[in-house]
Coordinates of C-alpha atoms and ligand atoms in Angstrom, one line a residue:
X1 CA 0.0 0.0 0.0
X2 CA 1.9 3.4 -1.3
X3 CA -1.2 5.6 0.4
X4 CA -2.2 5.2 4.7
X5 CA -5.5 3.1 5.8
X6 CA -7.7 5.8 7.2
X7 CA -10.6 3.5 9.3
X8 CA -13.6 5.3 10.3
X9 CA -15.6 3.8 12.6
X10 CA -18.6 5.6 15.1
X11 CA -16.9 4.7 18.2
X12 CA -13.2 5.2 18.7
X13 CA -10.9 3.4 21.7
X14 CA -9.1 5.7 23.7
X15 CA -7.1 3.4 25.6
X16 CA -3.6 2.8 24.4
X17 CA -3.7 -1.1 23.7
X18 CA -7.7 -1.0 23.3
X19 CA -9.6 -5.0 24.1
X20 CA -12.4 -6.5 22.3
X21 CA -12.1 -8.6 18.9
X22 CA -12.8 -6.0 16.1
X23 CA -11.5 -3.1 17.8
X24 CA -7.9 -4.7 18.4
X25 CA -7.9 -6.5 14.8
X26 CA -8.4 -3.0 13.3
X27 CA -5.7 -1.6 16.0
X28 CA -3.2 -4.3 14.4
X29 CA -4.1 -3.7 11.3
X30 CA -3.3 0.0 11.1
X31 CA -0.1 -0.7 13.1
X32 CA 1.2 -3.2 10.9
X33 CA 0.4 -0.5 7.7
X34 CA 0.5 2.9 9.7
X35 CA -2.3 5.4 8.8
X36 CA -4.9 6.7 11.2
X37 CA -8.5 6.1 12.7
X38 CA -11.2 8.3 13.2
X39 CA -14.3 8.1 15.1
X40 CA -16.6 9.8 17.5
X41 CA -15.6 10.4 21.1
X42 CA -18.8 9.0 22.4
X43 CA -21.4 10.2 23.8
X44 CA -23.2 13.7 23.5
X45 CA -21.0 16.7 24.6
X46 CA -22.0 19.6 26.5
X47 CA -19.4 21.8 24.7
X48 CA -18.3 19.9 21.5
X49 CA -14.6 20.7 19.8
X50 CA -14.8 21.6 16.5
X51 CA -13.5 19.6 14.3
X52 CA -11.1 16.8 14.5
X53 CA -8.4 16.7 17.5
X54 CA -5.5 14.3 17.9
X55 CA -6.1 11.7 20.7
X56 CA -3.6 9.8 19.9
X57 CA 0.3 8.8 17.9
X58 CA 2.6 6.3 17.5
X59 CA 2.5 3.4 15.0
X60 CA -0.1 5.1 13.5
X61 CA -2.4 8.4 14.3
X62 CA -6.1 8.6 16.6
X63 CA -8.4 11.4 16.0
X64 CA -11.9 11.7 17.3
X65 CA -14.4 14.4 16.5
X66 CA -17.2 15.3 18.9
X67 CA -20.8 15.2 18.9
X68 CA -23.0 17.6 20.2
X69 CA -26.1 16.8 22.0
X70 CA -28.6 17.5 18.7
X71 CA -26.3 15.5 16.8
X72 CA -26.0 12.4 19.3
X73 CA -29.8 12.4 19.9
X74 CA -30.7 12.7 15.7
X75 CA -27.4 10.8 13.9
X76 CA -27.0 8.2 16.5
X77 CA -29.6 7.3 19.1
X78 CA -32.6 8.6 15.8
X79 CA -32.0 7.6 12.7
X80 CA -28.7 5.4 13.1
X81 CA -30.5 3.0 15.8
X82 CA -34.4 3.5 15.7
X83 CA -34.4 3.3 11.6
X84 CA -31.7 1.8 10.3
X85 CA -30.8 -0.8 12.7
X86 CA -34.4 -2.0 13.0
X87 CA -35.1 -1.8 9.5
X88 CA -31.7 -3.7 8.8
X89 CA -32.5 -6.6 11.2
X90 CA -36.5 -6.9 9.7
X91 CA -38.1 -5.3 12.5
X92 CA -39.5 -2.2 9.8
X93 CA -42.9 -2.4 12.9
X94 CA -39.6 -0.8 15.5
X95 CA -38.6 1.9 13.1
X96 CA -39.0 5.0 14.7
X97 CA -39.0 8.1 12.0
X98 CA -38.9 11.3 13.5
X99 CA -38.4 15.0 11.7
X100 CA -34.8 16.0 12.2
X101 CA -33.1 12.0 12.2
X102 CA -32.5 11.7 8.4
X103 CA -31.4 15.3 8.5
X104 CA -29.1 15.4 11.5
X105 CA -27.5 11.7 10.2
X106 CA -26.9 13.0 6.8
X107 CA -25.5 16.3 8.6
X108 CA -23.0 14.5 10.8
X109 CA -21.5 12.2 7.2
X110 CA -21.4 15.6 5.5
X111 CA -19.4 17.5 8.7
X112 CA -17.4 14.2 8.7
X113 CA -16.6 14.1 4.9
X114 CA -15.3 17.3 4.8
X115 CA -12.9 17.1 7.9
X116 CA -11.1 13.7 5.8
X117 CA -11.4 15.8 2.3
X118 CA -9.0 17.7 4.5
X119 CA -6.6 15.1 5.5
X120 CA -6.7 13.0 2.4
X121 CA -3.6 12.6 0.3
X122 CA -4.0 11.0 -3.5
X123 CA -2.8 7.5 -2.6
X124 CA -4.7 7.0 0.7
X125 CA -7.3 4.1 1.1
X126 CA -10.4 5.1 3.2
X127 CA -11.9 2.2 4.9
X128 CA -15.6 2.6 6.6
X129 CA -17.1 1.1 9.2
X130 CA -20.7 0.0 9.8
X131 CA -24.4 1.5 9.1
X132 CA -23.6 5.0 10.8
X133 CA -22.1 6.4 7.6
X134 CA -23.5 4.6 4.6
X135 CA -23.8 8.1 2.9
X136 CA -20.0 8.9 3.7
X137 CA -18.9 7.9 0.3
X138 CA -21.5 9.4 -2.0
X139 CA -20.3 12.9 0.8
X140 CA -17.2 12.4 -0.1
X141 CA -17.2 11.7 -4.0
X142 CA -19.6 15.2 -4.2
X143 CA -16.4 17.0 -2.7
X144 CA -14.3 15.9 -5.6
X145 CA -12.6 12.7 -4.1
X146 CA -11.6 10.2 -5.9
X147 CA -9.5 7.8 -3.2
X148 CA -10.5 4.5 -3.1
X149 CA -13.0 3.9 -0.5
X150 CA -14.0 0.6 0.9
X151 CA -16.9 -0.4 3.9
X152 CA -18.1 -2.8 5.7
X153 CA -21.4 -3.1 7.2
X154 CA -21.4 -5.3 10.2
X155 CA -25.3 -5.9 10.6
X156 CA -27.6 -7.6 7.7
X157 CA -28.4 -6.2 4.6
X158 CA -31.9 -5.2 4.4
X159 CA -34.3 -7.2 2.0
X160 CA -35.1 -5.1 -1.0
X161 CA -38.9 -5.3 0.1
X162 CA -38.5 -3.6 3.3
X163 CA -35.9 -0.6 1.8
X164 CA -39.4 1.0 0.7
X165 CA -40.2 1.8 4.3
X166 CA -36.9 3.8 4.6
X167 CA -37.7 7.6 3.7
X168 CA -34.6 8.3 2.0
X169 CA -35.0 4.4 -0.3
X170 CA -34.1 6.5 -3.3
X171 CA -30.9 7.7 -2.2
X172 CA -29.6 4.2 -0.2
X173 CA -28.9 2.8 -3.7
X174 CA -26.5 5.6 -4.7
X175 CA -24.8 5.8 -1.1
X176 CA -23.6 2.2 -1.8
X177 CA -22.2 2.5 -5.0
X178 CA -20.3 5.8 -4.6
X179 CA -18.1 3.2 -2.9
X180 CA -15.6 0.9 -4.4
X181 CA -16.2 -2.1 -2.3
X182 CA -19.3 -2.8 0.0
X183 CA -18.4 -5.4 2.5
X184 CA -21.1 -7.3 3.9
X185 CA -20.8 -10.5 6.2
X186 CA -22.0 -13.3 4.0
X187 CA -23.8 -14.8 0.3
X188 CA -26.8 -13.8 1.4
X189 CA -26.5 -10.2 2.1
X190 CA -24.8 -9.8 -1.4
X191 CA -27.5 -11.9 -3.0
X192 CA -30.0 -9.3 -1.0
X193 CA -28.0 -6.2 -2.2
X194 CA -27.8 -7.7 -5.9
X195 CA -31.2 -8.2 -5.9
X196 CA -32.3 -4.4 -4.6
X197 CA -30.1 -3.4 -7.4
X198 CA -31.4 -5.2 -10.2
X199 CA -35.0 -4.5 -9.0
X200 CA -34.1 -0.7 -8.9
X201 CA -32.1 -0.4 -12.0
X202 CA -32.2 -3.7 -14.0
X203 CA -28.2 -4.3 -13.6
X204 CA -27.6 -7.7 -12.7
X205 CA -24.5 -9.1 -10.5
X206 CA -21.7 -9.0 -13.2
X207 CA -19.8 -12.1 -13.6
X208 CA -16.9 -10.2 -12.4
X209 CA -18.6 -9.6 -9.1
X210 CA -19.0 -5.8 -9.6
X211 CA -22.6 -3.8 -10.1
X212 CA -22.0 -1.1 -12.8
X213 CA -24.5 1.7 -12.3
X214 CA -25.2 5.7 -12.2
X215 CA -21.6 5.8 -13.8
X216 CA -20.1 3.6 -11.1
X217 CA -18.8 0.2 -10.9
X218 CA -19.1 -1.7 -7.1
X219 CA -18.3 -4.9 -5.6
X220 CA -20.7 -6.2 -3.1
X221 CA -18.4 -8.6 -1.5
X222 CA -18.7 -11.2 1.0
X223 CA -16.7 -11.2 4.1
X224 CA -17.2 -12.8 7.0
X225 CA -16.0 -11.4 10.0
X226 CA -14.0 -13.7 12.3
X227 CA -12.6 -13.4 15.7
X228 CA -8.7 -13.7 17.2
X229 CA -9.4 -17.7 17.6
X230 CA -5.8 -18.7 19.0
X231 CA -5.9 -15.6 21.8
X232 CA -9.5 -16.5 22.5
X233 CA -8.8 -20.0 23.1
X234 CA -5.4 -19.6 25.0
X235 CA -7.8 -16.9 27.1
X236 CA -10.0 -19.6 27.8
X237 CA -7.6 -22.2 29.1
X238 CA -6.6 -19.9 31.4
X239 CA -9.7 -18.8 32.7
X240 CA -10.9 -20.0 36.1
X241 CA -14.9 -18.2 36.1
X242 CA -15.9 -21.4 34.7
X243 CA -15.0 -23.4 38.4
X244 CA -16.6 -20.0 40.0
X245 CA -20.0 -21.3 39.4
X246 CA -22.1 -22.9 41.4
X247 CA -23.8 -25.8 40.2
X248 CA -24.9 -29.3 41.2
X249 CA -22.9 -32.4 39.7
X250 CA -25.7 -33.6 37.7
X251 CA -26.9 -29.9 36.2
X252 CA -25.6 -29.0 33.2
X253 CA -24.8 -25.2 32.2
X254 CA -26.9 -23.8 29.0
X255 CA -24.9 -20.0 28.3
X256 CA -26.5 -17.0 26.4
X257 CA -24.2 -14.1 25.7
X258 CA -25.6 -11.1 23.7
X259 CA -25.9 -7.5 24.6
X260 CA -29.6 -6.9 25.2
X261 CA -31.0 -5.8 21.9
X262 CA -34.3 -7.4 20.4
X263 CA -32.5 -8.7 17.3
X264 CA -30.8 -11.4 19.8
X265 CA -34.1 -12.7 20.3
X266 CA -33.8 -13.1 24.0
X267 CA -37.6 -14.0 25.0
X268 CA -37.7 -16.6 22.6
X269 CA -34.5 -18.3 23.9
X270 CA -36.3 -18.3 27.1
X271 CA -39.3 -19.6 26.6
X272 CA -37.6 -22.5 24.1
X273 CA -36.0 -23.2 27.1
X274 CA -38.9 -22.6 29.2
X275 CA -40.0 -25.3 26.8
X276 CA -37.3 -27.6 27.4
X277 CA -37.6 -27.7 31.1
X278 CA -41.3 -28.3 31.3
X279 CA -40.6 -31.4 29.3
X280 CA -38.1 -32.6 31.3
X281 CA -38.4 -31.4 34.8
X282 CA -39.2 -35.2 36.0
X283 CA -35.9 -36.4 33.8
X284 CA -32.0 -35.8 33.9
X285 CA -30.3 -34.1 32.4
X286 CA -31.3 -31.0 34.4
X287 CA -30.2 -27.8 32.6
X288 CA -29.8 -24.0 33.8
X289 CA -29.6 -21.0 31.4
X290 CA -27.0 -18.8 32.1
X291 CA -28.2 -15.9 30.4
X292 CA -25.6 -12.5 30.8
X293 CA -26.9 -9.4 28.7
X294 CA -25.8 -6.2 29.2
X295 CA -28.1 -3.4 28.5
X296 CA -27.3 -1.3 25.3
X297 CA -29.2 1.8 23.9
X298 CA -31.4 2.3 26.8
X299 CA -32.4 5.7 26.1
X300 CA -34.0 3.9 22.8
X301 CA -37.9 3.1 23.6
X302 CA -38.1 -0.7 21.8
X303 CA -34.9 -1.5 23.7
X304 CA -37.1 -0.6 27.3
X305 CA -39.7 -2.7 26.1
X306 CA -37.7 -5.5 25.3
X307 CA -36.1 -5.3 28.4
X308 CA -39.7 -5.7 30.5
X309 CA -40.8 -8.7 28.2
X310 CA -37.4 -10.4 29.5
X311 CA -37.8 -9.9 32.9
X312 CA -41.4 -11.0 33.0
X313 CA -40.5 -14.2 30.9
X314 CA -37.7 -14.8 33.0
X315 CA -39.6 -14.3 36.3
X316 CA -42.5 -16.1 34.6
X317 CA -40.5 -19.1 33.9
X318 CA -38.8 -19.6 37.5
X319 CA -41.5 -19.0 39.3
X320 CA -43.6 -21.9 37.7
X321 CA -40.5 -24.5 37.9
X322 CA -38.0 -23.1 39.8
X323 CA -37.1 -25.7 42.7
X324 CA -35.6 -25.0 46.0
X325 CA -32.6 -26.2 45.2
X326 CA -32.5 -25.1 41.5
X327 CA -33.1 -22.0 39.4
X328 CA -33.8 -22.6 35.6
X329 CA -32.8 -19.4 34.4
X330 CA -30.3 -17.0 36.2
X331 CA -29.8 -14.0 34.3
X332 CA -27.1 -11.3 34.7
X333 CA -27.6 -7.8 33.2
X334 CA -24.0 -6.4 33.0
X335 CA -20.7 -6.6 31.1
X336 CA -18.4 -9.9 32.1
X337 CA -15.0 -9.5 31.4
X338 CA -13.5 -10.9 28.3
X339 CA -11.8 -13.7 30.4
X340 CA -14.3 -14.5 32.4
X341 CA -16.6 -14.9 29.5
X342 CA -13.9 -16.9 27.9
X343 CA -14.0 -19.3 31.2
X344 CA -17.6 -19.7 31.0
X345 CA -17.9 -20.6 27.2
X346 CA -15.5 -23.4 28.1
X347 CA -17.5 -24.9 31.0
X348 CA -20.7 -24.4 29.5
X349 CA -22.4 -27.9 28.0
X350 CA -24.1 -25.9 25.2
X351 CA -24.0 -22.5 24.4
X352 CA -27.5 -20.6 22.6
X353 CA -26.9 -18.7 20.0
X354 CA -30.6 -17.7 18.7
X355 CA -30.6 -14.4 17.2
X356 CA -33.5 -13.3 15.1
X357 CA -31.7 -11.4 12.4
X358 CA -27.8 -11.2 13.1
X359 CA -24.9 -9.9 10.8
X360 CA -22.7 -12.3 12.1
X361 CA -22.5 -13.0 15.8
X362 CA -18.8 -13.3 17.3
X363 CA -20.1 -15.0 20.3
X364 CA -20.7 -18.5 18.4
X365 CA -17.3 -17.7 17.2
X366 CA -15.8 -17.5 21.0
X367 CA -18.0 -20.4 22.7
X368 CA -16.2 -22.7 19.3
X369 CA -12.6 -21.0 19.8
X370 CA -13.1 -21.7 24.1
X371 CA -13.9 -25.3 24.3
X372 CA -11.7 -28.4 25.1
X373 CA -11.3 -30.4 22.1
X374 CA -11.5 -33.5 23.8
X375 CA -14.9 -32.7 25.6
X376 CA -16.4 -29.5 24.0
X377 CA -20.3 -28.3 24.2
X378 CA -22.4 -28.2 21.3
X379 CA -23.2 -24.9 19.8
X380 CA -27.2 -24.3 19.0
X381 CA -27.4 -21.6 16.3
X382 CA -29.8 -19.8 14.7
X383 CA -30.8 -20.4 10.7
X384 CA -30.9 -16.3 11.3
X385 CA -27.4 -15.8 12.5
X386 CA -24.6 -14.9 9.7
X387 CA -22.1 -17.6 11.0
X388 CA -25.0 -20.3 10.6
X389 CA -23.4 -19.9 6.7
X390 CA -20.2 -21.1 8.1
X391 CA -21.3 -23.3 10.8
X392 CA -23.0 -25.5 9.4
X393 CA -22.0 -28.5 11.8
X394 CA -23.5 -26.5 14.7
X395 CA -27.4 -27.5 15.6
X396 CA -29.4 -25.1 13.3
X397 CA -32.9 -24.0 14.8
X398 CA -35.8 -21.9 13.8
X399 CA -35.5 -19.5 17.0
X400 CA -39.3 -18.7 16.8
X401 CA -39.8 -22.4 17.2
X402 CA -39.7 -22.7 21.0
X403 CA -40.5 -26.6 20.4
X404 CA -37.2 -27.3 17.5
X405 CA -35.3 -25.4 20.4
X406 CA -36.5 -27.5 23.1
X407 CA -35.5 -30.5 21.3
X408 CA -32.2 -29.1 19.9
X409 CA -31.5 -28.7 23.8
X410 CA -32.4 -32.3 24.6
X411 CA -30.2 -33.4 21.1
X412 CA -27.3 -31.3 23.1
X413 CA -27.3 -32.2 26.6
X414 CA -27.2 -35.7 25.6
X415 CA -25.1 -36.0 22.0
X416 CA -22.7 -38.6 22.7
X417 CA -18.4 -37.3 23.3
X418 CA -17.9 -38.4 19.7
X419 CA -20.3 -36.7 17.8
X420 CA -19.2 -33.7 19.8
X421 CA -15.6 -34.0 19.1
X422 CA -16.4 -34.5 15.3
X423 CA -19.2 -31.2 15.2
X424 CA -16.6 -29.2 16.8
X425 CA -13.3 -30.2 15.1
X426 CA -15.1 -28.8 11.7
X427 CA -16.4 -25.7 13.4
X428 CA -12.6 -24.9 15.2
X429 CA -11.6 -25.6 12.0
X430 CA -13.4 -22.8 10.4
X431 CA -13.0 -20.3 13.2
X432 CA -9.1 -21.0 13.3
X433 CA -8.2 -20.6 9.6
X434 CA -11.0 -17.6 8.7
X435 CA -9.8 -15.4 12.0
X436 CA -9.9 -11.8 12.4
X437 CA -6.4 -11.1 10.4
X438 CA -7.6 -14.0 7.3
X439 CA -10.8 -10.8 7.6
X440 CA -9.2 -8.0 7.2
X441 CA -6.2 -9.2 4.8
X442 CA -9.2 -10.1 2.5
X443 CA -11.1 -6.7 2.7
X444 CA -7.8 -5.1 2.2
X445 CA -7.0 -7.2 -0.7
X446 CA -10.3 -6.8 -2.5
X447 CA -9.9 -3.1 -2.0
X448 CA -6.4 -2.9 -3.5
X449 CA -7.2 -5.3 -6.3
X450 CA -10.3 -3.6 -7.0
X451 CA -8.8 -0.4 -7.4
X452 CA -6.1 -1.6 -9.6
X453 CA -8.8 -3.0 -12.2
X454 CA -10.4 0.7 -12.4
X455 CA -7.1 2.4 -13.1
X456 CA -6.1 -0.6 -15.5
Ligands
LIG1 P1 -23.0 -7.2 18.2 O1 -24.4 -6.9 17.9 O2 -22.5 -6.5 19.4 O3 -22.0 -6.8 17.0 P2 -21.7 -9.9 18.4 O4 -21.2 -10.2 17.0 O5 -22.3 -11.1 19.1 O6 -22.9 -8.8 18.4 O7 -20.6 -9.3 19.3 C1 -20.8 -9.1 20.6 C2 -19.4 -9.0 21.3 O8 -19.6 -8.5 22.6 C3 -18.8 -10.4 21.5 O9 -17.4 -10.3 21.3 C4 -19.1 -10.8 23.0 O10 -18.1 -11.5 23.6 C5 -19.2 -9.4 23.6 N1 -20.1 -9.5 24.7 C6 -21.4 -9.8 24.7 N2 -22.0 -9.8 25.9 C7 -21.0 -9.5 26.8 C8 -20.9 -9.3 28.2 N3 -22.0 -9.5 29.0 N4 -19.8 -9.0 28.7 C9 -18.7 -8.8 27.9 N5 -18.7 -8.9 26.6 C10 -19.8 -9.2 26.0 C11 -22.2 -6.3 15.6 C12 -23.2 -7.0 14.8 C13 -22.9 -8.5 14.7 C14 -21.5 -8.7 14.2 C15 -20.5 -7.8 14.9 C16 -19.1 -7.9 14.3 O11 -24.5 -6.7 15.3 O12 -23.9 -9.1 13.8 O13 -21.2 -10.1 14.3 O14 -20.9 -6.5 15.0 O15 -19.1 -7.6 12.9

């Protein structure tokens, strides 16, 4: 690469040597090629800065801009997560559209695109993350550059019959092909976006894997987004919160790890399990849920909502079969840290993994990466997740089927050690070889080679 990376993304680390899977993949990445990362500070401030401020030097540069409290309330908490993130997960009944969201999101990629028309040099390659800046591109390209400009979008693409309920429908087609690559996290979201684009223009998928349209020529390509599988594992070997729980020889643990969004589909895990028990609360194999969820977007009505139909499931659930010396379902709302978590994936029999609509979902990733190869738990994942295109030796369910989930529970908890061993030797393999650095080497790649074919 002759030019620097330049990675946006809405939230930027501030620590020094920042934790969590994507955030330190993208922190190696732009040490090993130097460049610099841009993002927002966080959270509404009282007094923004204007413009962007260094937080940050050293193998490569950190510079966050601020938002104010308009900004916070209209680009982020408005039309980044009650429309878009709704919409994109096929909840369009959640999307919230209020006057001032579109406006203050579109406001905030415009502010943006002109503080990196700024910084950019000729040879620099601008990569994007996630469904905060979709228009960032098509910004940029109206102020006259011409770099090459990659992103990826973490969470699904929408079906093309639900982008009519967006207000601004007409103008999501040209935001993703003012750039040169569109990530997305599987087949299926490029087959989606290669279908919205043939319905909207009559340009099929071009045997080259580009879209050629308004002038422009895009690849919707398929990336899946892995995890740091050898730390993860190593993490979990060395983790003792799995011996920290307390638990009766014969019960086996059941772990759920999501933040607590409805797209996880949370009430449905628990009354599939809710299912399972009443079944077998005369039988062994006894199982609690470990459920830990910690809140996210709370000042975002669905997410309050979502968060009362838990509770009352939860409580629902206990009360009726709860014993004296046994809780079905114990459920922790609060961070875990990454070891713990690591510790816990590795004692836990089966891990659910039920989301309703999910880009991707790292955490089936983890619980794979943290088990003992010579006795690991069985992974239950939903036909809804991303990795379920990957994982296909996992136990695939219908999460609104609290009935397939029951029994998937009952296939688990008693799957005999060599089916076990075989399931999760495929899915380790996966998880090893298409890690976080396999991810972004391929992104990067695409980008590069991509680029090279438009000058050529
Ligand atoms: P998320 O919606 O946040 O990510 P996911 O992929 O499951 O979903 O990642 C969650 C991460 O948070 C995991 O690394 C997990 O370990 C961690 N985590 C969850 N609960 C935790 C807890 N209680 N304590 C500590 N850590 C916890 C978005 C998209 C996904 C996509 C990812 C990456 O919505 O679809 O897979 O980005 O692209």
């Amino acid at each position: 690469m002759t030019g620097r990376l330049i990675m946006v993304s809405n939230r930027i680390p501030t620590e020094a040597e920042p934790s969590g899977g994507l955030v330190v993949a993208l922190h190696d990445c732009l040490t090993a090629n130097g460049g610099i990362w841009i993002g927002s500070s966080g959270d509404a401030k009282a007094n923004p800065k204007d413009g962007l401020y260094q937080i940050a030097s050293g193998a490569y540069d950190r510079y966050a801009f601020d938002l104010s409290e308009a900004e916070f309330h209209n680009y982020y908490l408005g039309y980044a997560n009650s429309v878009l993130w709704p919409l994109f997960h096929r909840r369009a009944d959640l999307m919230d559209v209020q006057p001032g969201y579109a406006e203050g999101y579109l406001e905030v990629n415009l502010r943006l695109a002109k503080m990196l028309a700024e910084f950019l040099r000729p040879e620099d390659v601008l990569w994007i993350h996630d469904y905060h800046f979709l228009p960032l591109a098509k910004c940029l390209r109206e102020l006259g550059v011409e770099n090459r400009i990659g992103f990826f979008l973490h969470i699904p693409f929408p079906v093309a019959s639900d982008v009519p309920a967006l207000p601004e429908a007409d103008d999501f087609t040209g935001w993703i092909a003012s750039y040169d690559v569109f990530g997305l996290q599987t087949q299926a979201d490029v087959k989606r976006c290669a279908i919205l684009f043939e319905q909207r223009f009559g340009v099929p998928l071009g045997s080259d894997g580009m879209i050629a349209v308004q002038g422009r020529r895009f690849m919707p390509l398929a990336c899946p987004i892995g995890i740091d599988a050898t730390g993860f594992r190593a993490a979990a070997e060395a983790s003792e919160a799995g011996a920290r729980i307390s638990m009766a020889p014969d019960q086996k643990l059941v772990l759920g790890v999501d933040r607590l969004d409805y797209s996880k589909g949370l009430v449905q895990r628990f009354e599939g399990f809710g299912t399972y028990v009443q079944d077998r609360r005369e039988v062994d194999p006894k199982a609690t849920l470990l459920q830990i969820a910690p809140p996210s977007r709370e000042n975002v009505e669905a997410y309050q909502d979502m968060r009362e139909a838990l509770d009352l499931t939860a409580g629902s659930i206990n009360g009726e079969y709860g014993e004296i010396d046994w809780t079905p379902i114990r459920y922790i709302r609060r961070q875990v840290p990454r070891d713990d978590l690591a510790g816990l994936y590795r004692r836990a029999a089966v891990s659910l993994v039920t989301p309703l609509a999910d880009g991707m979902n790292l955490v089936a990733k983890e619980f794979v990466a943290a088990q003992d190869p010579e006795d690991p738990g069985v992974l239950i994942l939903s036909h809804f997740a991303g990795a379920a295109e990957q994982m296909g030796e996992a136990l695939i369910v219908n999460p609104y089927d609290a009935r397939e989930m029951a029994q998937a529970l009952l296939r688990a908890l008693t799957m005999p050690l060599d089916e076990r061993k075989a399931r999760h030797a495929k899915l380790w393999e996966n998880v090893r070889t298409e890690d976080i650095v396999w991810w972004t080497d391929r992104f990067l790649a695409s980008l590069m080679s991509e680029g090279m074919a438009k000058v050529a």
